[in-house]
Amino acid sequence: MKQKIPCFCENAFSVDVPDEIDLDARPEYINEIMDGTFMNFICPSCGKKHKPEFPITINWPERKLRIEALPELERGEFYRRRKKAGKKSEPKEPPPLETVIGYPELADRIAVIRDGLEPAAVEALKYYLLVKAEESLKDEDREISIWYQGKTDSLEFHIHGIREGEVAVMRIPLALYEKTLDDYKKRPRGEIFASLRTGSYLSVQNMLRPEILK
Ligand SMILES: [Zn+2]
């Protein structure tokens, strides 16, 4: 689909953006999504780099993943649309098309799937880590975010925003991941796991959203 990107140099330019990509057929997209170079465009007039977010569907048949990435700017709209549609519109379990919001969350999910992990368990671990991080903030009002980084003999997460300009590295032992995964398999609709999901959207963000969007 053709999309127009407005630039500060007062020239808008057109780019050709796919509606859907297949990671089995084009594995080079995996690294681009992870390193943030996916869908970067250079303005032909002034050379400025743009990183817009267009809605896109990602297929990864080998990993049985089919996911839509919505732009971060549509986050509020996603919740409002669901609220309006009411409970009847709840998709079947599992939903035919999973949702992530914002390309950073897309990169995070692709990394989780690449590493063979269950997203519900990873999002639950993020929630535990965020609760701990918020305790350490006390009364400071800061926006903190958490991202999955990778797996070695532990799962590594980065928390942004605890201190200005610093990234906190947190490691979760694999055994704790396995235990969380086990809890999820036993009780997939247990309290925490149910709260992590809003329809097709599974994310710790569902527990952090402002009251007005619930
Ligand atoms: Zn420009």
PDB file of C-alpha atoms and ligand atoms in Angstrom:
ATOM      1  CA  MET A   1       0.000   0.000   0.000  1.00  0.00           C
ATOM      2  CA  LYS A   2       1.260   3.507  -0.817  1.00  0.00           C
ATOM      3  CA  GLN A   3       1.670   5.722   2.244  1.00  0.00           C
ATOM      4  CA  LYS A   4       2.652   9.367   2.466  1.00  0.00           C
ATOM      5  CA  ILE A   5       5.264  10.496   4.969  1.00  0.00           C
ATOM      6  CA  PRO A   6       5.296  14.212   5.786  1.00  0.00           C
ATOM      7  CA  CYS A   7       8.755  15.662   6.479  1.00  0.00           C
ATOM      8  CA  PHE A   8       9.941  18.724   8.391  1.00  0.00           C
ATOM      9  CA  CYS A   9      11.524  20.010   5.188  1.00  0.00           C
ATOM     10  CA  GLU A  10       7.941  20.529   3.983  1.00  0.00           C
ATOM     11  CA  ASN A  11       8.193  17.807   1.405  1.00  0.00           C
ATOM     12  CA  ALA A  12       5.989  14.783   1.782  1.00  0.00           C
ATOM     13  CA  PHE A  13       7.135  11.619   0.053  1.00  0.00           C
ATOM     14  CA  SER A  14       5.420   8.374  -0.872  1.00  0.00           C
ATOM     15  CA  VAL A  15       6.606   4.962   0.165  1.00  0.00           C
ATOM     16  CA  ASP A  16       5.431   1.500  -0.740  1.00  0.00           C
ATOM     17  CA  VAL A  17       4.541  -0.399   2.419  1.00  0.00           C
ATOM     18  CA  PRO A  18       3.498  -4.064   2.503  1.00  0.00           C
ATOM     19  CA  ASP A  19       0.250  -4.912   4.352  1.00  0.00           C
ATOM     20  CA  GLU A  20       1.626  -8.277   5.277  1.00  0.00           C
ATOM     21  CA  ILE A  21       5.055  -9.912   5.470  1.00  0.00           C
ATOM     22  CA  ASP A  22       6.164 -13.523   5.769  1.00  0.00           C
ATOM     23  CA  LEU A  23       9.195 -14.160   7.954  1.00  0.00           C
ATOM     24  CA  ASP A  24       9.766 -17.664   6.556  1.00  0.00           C
ATOM     25  CA  ALA A  25      10.089 -16.218   3.054  1.00  0.00           C
ATOM     26  CA  ARG A  26      11.947 -13.063   4.143  1.00  0.00           C
ATOM     27  CA  PRO A  27      13.967 -13.919   7.265  1.00  0.00           C
ATOM     28  CA  GLU A  28      16.024 -10.733   6.869  1.00  0.00           C
ATOM     29  CA  TYR A  29      13.021  -8.865   8.278  1.00  0.00           C
ATOM     30  CA  ILE A  30      13.571 -10.590  11.643  1.00  0.00           C
ATOM     31  CA  ASN A  31      16.838  -8.733  12.278  1.00  0.00           C
ATOM     32  CA  GLU A  32      15.408  -5.492  10.918  1.00  0.00           C
ATOM     33  CA  ILE A  33      12.468  -5.690  13.324  1.00  0.00           C
ATOM     34  CA  MET A  34      14.813  -6.464  16.232  1.00  0.00           C
ATOM     35  CA  ASP A  35      17.365  -3.743  15.551  1.00  0.00           C
ATOM     36  CA  GLY A  36      14.795  -1.061  14.753  1.00  0.00           C
ATOM     37  CA  THR A  37      15.730  -0.613  11.092  1.00  0.00           C
ATOM     38  CA  PHE A  38      12.425  -2.138   9.921  1.00  0.00           C
ATOM     39  CA  MET A  39      10.356   0.391   7.941  1.00  0.00           C
ATOM     40  CA  ASN A  40      12.906   3.175   8.140  1.00  0.00           C
ATOM     41  CA  PHE A  41      12.660   5.654   5.280  1.00  0.00           C
ATOM     42  CA  ILE A  42      14.965   8.433   4.149  1.00  0.00           C
ATOM     43  CA  CYS A  43      13.408  11.681   2.910  1.00  0.00           C
ATOM     44  CA  PRO A  44      14.620  12.122  -0.689  1.00  0.00           C
ATOM     45  CA  SER A  45      14.692  15.926  -0.309  1.00  0.00           C
ATOM     46  CA  CYS A  46      16.603  16.453   2.942  1.00  0.00           C
ATOM     47  CA  GLY A  47      17.961  13.041   3.903  1.00  0.00           C
ATOM     48  CA  LYS A  48      16.192  12.875   7.265  1.00  0.00           C
ATOM     49  CA  LYS A  49      15.469   9.372   8.518  1.00  0.00           C
ATOM     50  CA  HIS A  50      11.841   8.615   9.368  1.00  0.00           C
ATOM     51  CA  LYS A  51      10.588   5.726  11.470  1.00  0.00           C
ATOM     52  CA  PRO A  52       6.824   5.753  10.989  1.00  0.00           C
ATOM     53  CA  GLU A  53       4.629   2.931  12.261  1.00  0.00           C
ATOM     54  CA  PHE A  54       2.142   1.579   9.748  1.00  0.00           C
ATOM     55  CA  PRO A  55      -0.240  -1.242  10.605  1.00  0.00           C
ATOM     56  CA  ILE A  56       1.153  -4.524   9.312  1.00  0.00           C
ATOM     57  CA  THR A  57       0.435  -8.238   9.634  1.00  0.00           C
ATOM     58  CA  ILE A  58       3.387 -10.506  10.330  1.00  0.00           C
ATOM     59  CA  ASN A  59       3.217 -14.172   9.382  1.00  0.00           C
ATOM     60  CA  TRP A  60       5.791 -16.611  10.666  1.00  0.00           C
ATOM     61  CA  PRO A  61       4.375 -20.002   9.636  1.00  0.00           C
ATOM     62  CA  GLU A  62       7.348 -21.988  10.930  1.00  0.00           C
ATOM     63  CA  ARG A  63       6.658 -20.609  14.427  1.00  0.00           C
ATOM     64  CA  LYS A  64       2.867 -20.702  14.004  1.00  0.00           C
ATOM     65  CA  LEU A  65       2.784 -16.947  14.558  1.00  0.00           C
ATOM     66  CA  ARG A  66       0.319 -14.602  12.939  1.00  0.00           C
ATOM     67  CA  ILE A  67       0.261 -11.188  14.481  1.00  0.00           C
ATOM     68  CA  GLU A  68      -0.949  -7.697  13.612  1.00  0.00           C
ATOM     69  CA  ALA A  69       1.196  -4.781  14.693  1.00  0.00           C
ATOM     70  CA  LEU A  70      -0.803  -1.606  15.268  1.00  0.00           C
ATOM     71  CA  PRO A  71       0.843   1.806  15.483  1.00  0.00           C
ATOM     72  CA  GLU A  72       1.492   3.074  19.007  1.00  0.00           C
ATOM     73  CA  LEU A  73      -0.678   6.075  18.107  1.00  0.00           C
ATOM     74  CA  GLU A  74      -3.687   3.753  17.797  1.00  0.00           C
ATOM     75  CA  ARG A  75      -3.361   2.335  21.324  1.00  0.00           C
ATOM     76  CA  GLY A  76      -6.205   4.407  22.786  1.00  0.00           C
ATOM     77  CA  GLU A  77      -8.366   3.710  19.755  1.00  0.00           C
ATOM     78  CA  PHE A  78      -7.816  -0.052  20.143  1.00  0.00           C
ATOM     79  CA  TYR A  79      -9.237   0.005  23.676  1.00  0.00           C
ATOM     80  CA  ARG A  80     -12.095   2.369  22.808  1.00  0.00           C
ATOM     81  CA  ARG A  81     -13.099   0.219  19.847  1.00  0.00           C
ATOM     82  CA  ARG A  82     -13.190  -2.902  22.021  1.00  0.00           C
ATOM     83  CA  LYS A  83     -15.105  -1.181  24.768  1.00  0.00           C
ATOM     84  CA  LYS A  84     -17.705  -0.039  22.267  1.00  0.00           C
ATOM     85  CA  ALA A  85     -18.047  -3.486  20.705  1.00  0.00           C
ATOM     86  CA  GLY A  86     -18.646  -4.997  24.143  1.00  0.00           C
ATOM     87  CA  LYS A  87     -18.047  -8.488  25.437  1.00  0.00           C
ATOM     88  CA  LYS A  88     -19.846 -10.189  22.564  1.00  0.00           C
ATOM     89  CA  SER A  89     -16.975  -9.383  20.273  1.00  0.00           C
ATOM     90  CA  GLU A  90     -14.516 -11.389  22.375  1.00  0.00           C
ATOM     91  CA  PRO A  91     -12.552 -13.498  19.925  1.00  0.00           C
ATOM     92  CA  LYS A  92     -12.358 -17.239  20.259  1.00  0.00           C
ATOM     93  CA  GLU A  93      -9.447 -18.685  22.222  1.00  0.00           C
ATOM     94  CA  PRO A  94      -6.880 -18.557  20.887  1.00  0.00           C
ATOM     95  CA  PRO A  95      -7.675 -15.543  18.707  1.00  0.00           C
ATOM     96  CA  PRO A  96      -6.961 -16.114  15.000  1.00  0.00           C
ATOM     97  CA  LEU A  97      -4.794 -13.028  14.866  1.00  0.00           C
ATOM     98  CA  GLU A  98      -2.773 -11.817  17.838  1.00  0.00           C
ATOM     99  CA  THR A  99      -2.168  -8.095  18.322  1.00  0.00           C
ATOM    100  CA  VAL A 100       0.848  -6.072  19.411  1.00  0.00           C
ATOM    101  CA  ILE A 101       0.865  -2.290  19.647  1.00  0.00           C
ATOM    102  CA  GLY A 102       3.916  -0.326  18.532  1.00  0.00           C
ATOM    103  CA  TYR A 103       6.979  -1.643  16.720  1.00  0.00           C
ATOM    104  CA  PRO A 104       9.070  -1.940  19.916  1.00  0.00           C
ATOM    105  CA  GLU A 105       6.472  -4.380  21.240  1.00  0.00           C
ATOM    106  CA  LEU A 106       6.554  -6.202  17.900  1.00  0.00           C
ATOM    107  CA  ALA A 107      10.349  -6.577  18.222  1.00  0.00           C
ATOM    108  CA  ASP A 108       9.930  -7.840  21.780  1.00  0.00           C
ATOM    109  CA  ARG A 109       7.364 -10.458  20.747  1.00  0.00           C
ATOM    110  CA  ILE A 110       9.431 -11.646  17.773  1.00  0.00           C
ATOM    111  CA  ALA A 111      12.396 -12.153  20.143  1.00  0.00           C
ATOM    112  CA  VAL A 112      10.209 -14.132  22.567  1.00  0.00           C
ATOM    113  CA  ILE A 113       8.942 -16.366  19.759  1.00  0.00           C
ATOM    114  CA  ARG A 114      12.446 -16.726  18.277  1.00  0.00           C
ATOM    115  CA  ASP A 115      13.665 -17.970  21.662  1.00  0.00           C
ATOM    116  CA  GLY A 116      10.850 -20.526  21.854  1.00  0.00           C
ATOM    117  CA  LEU A 117       9.167 -18.931  24.881  1.00  0.00           C
ATOM    118  CA  GLU A 118       5.479 -18.619  25.750  1.00  0.00           C
ATOM    119  CA  PRO A 119       4.484 -14.924  25.536  1.00  0.00           C
ATOM    120  CA  ALA A 120       1.906 -15.207  28.356  1.00  0.00           C
ATOM    121  CA  ALA A 121       4.598 -16.416  30.791  1.00  0.00           C
ATOM    122  CA  VAL A 122       7.053 -13.728  29.663  1.00  0.00           C
ATOM    123  CA  GLU A 123       4.441 -10.958  30.067  1.00  0.00           C
ATOM    124  CA  ALA A 124       3.602 -12.265  33.559  1.00  0.00           C
ATOM    125  CA  LEU A 125       7.305 -12.099  34.524  1.00  0.00           C
ATOM    126  CA  LYS A 126       7.439  -8.534  33.202  1.00  0.00           C
ATOM    127  CA  TYR A 127       4.528  -7.676  35.453  1.00  0.00           C
ATOM    128  CA  TYR A 128       6.282  -9.060  38.565  1.00  0.00           C
ATOM    129  CA  LEU A 129       9.439  -7.122  37.666  1.00  0.00           C
ATOM    130  CA  LEU A 130       7.517  -3.900  37.107  1.00  0.00           C
ATOM    131  CA  VAL A 131       5.741  -4.193  40.442  1.00  0.00           C
ATOM    132  CA  LYS A 132       9.151  -4.555  42.116  1.00  0.00           C
ATOM    133  CA  ALA A 133      10.576  -1.639  40.144  1.00  0.00           C
ATOM    134  CA  GLU A 134       7.642   0.587  41.077  1.00  0.00           C
ATOM    135  CA  GLU A 135       8.132  -0.183  44.751  1.00  0.00           C
ATOM    136  CA  SER A 136      11.671   1.149  44.462  1.00  0.00           C
ATOM    137  CA  LEU A 137      10.359   4.359  42.882  1.00  0.00           C
ATOM    138  CA  LYS A 138       8.374   5.256  45.985  1.00  0.00           C
ATOM    139  CA  ASP A 139       6.578   8.518  45.258  1.00  0.00           C
ATOM    140  CA  GLU A 140       8.377   9.494  42.104  1.00  0.00           C
ATOM    141  CA  ASP A 141       6.059   9.684  39.165  1.00  0.00           C
ATOM    142  CA  ARG A 142       7.952   8.094  36.300  1.00  0.00           C
ATOM    143  CA  GLU A 143       6.933   6.220  33.225  1.00  0.00           C
ATOM    144  CA  ILE A 144       8.703   2.885  33.271  1.00  0.00           C
ATOM    145  CA  SER A 145       8.757   0.273  30.555  1.00  0.00           C
ATOM    146  CA  ILE A 146      10.172  -3.219  30.375  1.00  0.00           C
ATOM    147  CA  TRP A 147      11.517  -5.150  27.416  1.00  0.00           C
ATOM    148  CA  TYR A 148      12.576  -8.736  26.867  1.00  0.00           C
ATOM    149  CA  GLN A 149      16.184  -8.896  25.674  1.00  0.00           C
ATOM    150  CA  GLY A 150      17.135 -12.519  25.249  1.00  0.00           C
ATOM    151  CA  LYS A 151      17.782 -15.880  26.798  1.00  0.00           C
ATOM    152  CA  THR A 152      20.990 -17.508  27.993  1.00  0.00           C
ATOM    153  CA  ASP A 153      20.936 -19.445  31.266  1.00  0.00           C
ATOM    154  CA  SER A 154      18.426 -16.838  32.394  1.00  0.00           C
ATOM    155  CA  LEU A 155      15.916 -14.478  30.781  1.00  0.00           C
ATOM    156  CA  GLU A 156      17.170 -10.934  30.480  1.00  0.00           C
ATOM    157  CA  PHE A 157      14.915  -7.897  30.707  1.00  0.00           C
ATOM    158  CA  HIS A 158      15.703  -4.215  30.442  1.00  0.00           C
ATOM    159  CA  ILE A 159      13.725  -1.714  32.481  1.00  0.00           C
ATOM    160  CA  HIS A 160      13.758   1.872  31.246  1.00  0.00           C
ATOM    161  CA  GLY A 161      12.836   4.884  33.346  1.00  0.00           C
ATOM    162  CA  ILE A 162      13.789   3.898  36.899  1.00  0.00           C
ATOM    163  CA  ARG A 163      16.564   6.487  36.696  1.00  0.00           C
ATOM    164  CA  GLU A 164      16.831   9.179  34.057  1.00  0.00           C
ATOM    165  CA  GLY A 165      18.764   7.893  31.040  1.00  0.00           C
ATOM    166  CA  GLU A 166      19.612   4.566  32.652  1.00  0.00           C
ATOM    167  CA  VAL A 167      18.630   1.032  31.799  1.00  0.00           C
ATOM    168  CA  ALA A 168      18.268  -1.506  34.587  1.00  0.00           C
ATOM    169  CA  VAL A 169      19.180  -5.057  33.581  1.00  0.00           C
ATOM    170  CA  MET A 170      17.164  -7.771  35.332  1.00  0.00           C
ATOM    171  CA  ARG A 171      17.755 -11.486  35.001  1.00  0.00           C
ATOM    172  CA  ILE A 172      15.158 -14.110  35.758  1.00  0.00           C
ATOM    173  CA  PRO A 173      16.355 -17.689  36.315  1.00  0.00           C
ATOM    174  CA  LEU A 174      15.014 -20.164  33.777  1.00  0.00           C
ATOM    175  CA  ALA A 175      13.502 -22.165  36.644  1.00  0.00           C
ATOM    176  CA  LEU A 176      11.235 -19.231  37.541  1.00  0.00           C
ATOM    177  CA  TYR A 177      10.185 -18.938  33.901  1.00  0.00           C
ATOM    178  CA  GLU A 178       9.419 -22.685  33.845  1.00  0.00           C
ATOM    179  CA  LYS A 179       7.346 -22.341  37.010  1.00  0.00           C
ATOM    180  CA  THR A 180       5.381 -19.424  35.536  1.00  0.00           C
ATOM    181  CA  LEU A 181       4.866 -21.396  32.328  1.00  0.00           C
ATOM    182  CA  ASP A 182       3.622 -24.312  34.382  1.00  0.00           C
ATOM    183  CA  ASP A 183       1.150 -22.038  36.213  1.00  0.00           C
ATOM    184  CA  TYR A 184      -0.058 -20.739  32.881  1.00  0.00           C
ATOM    185  CA  LYS A 185      -0.581 -24.226  31.461  1.00  0.00           C
ATOM    186  CA  LYS A 186      -2.509 -25.291  34.555  1.00  0.00           C
ATOM    187  CA  ARG A 187      -4.612 -22.148  34.813  1.00  0.00           C
ATOM    188  CA  PRO A 188      -4.502 -20.185  31.546  1.00  0.00           C
ATOM    189  CA  ARG A 189      -7.420 -18.068  32.763  1.00  0.00           C
ATOM    190  CA  GLY A 190      -5.972 -17.565  36.224  1.00  0.00           C
ATOM    191  CA  GLU A 191      -6.159 -14.055  37.563  1.00  0.00           C
ATOM    192  CA  ILE A 192      -2.863 -12.669  36.336  1.00  0.00           C
ATOM    193  CA  PHE A 193      -3.028 -14.330  32.907  1.00  0.00           C
ATOM    194  CA  ALA A 194      -6.599 -13.164  32.305  1.00  0.00           C
ATOM    195  CA  SER A 195      -5.587  -9.593  33.220  1.00  0.00           C
ATOM    196  CA  LEU A 196      -2.682  -9.687  30.778  1.00  0.00           C
ATOM    197  CA  ARG A 197      -5.050 -10.229  27.849  1.00  0.00           C
ATOM    198  CA  THR A 198      -7.571  -7.879  26.256  1.00  0.00           C
ATOM    199  CA  GLY A 199      -9.102  -9.832  23.395  1.00  0.00           C
ATOM    200  CA  SER A 200      -6.392 -10.454  20.830  1.00  0.00           C
ATOM    201  CA  TYR A 201      -3.922  -8.280  22.715  1.00  0.00           C
ATOM    202  CA  LEU A 202      -1.665 -10.040  25.187  1.00  0.00           C
ATOM    203  CA  SER A 203       0.640  -7.581  26.934  1.00  0.00           C
ATOM    204  CA  VAL A 204       1.713  -6.347  30.335  1.00  0.00           C
ATOM    205  CA  GLN A 205       0.507  -3.000  28.986  1.00  0.00           C
ATOM    206  CA  ASN A 206      -3.052  -4.176  29.609  1.00  0.00           C
ATOM    207  CA  MET A 207      -2.346  -3.975  33.339  1.00  0.00           C
ATOM    208  CA  LEU A 208      -0.745  -0.559  33.132  1.00  0.00           C
ATOM    209  CA  ARG A 209      -3.297   1.281  31.033  1.00  0.00           C
ATOM    210  CA  PRO A 210      -5.088   4.261  32.514  1.00  0.00           C
ATOM    211  CA  GLU A 211      -8.402   3.597  34.243  1.00  0.00           C
ATOM    212  CA  ILE A 212     -10.283   5.535  31.548  1.00  0.00           C
ATOM    213  CA  LEU A 213      -9.458   2.886  28.914  1.00  0.00           C
ATOM    214  CA  LYS A 214     -10.655  -0.092  30.981  1.00  0.00           C
TER     215      LYS A 214
HETATM  216 ZN    ZN B   1      12.716  15.972   4.296  1.00  0.00          ZN
END
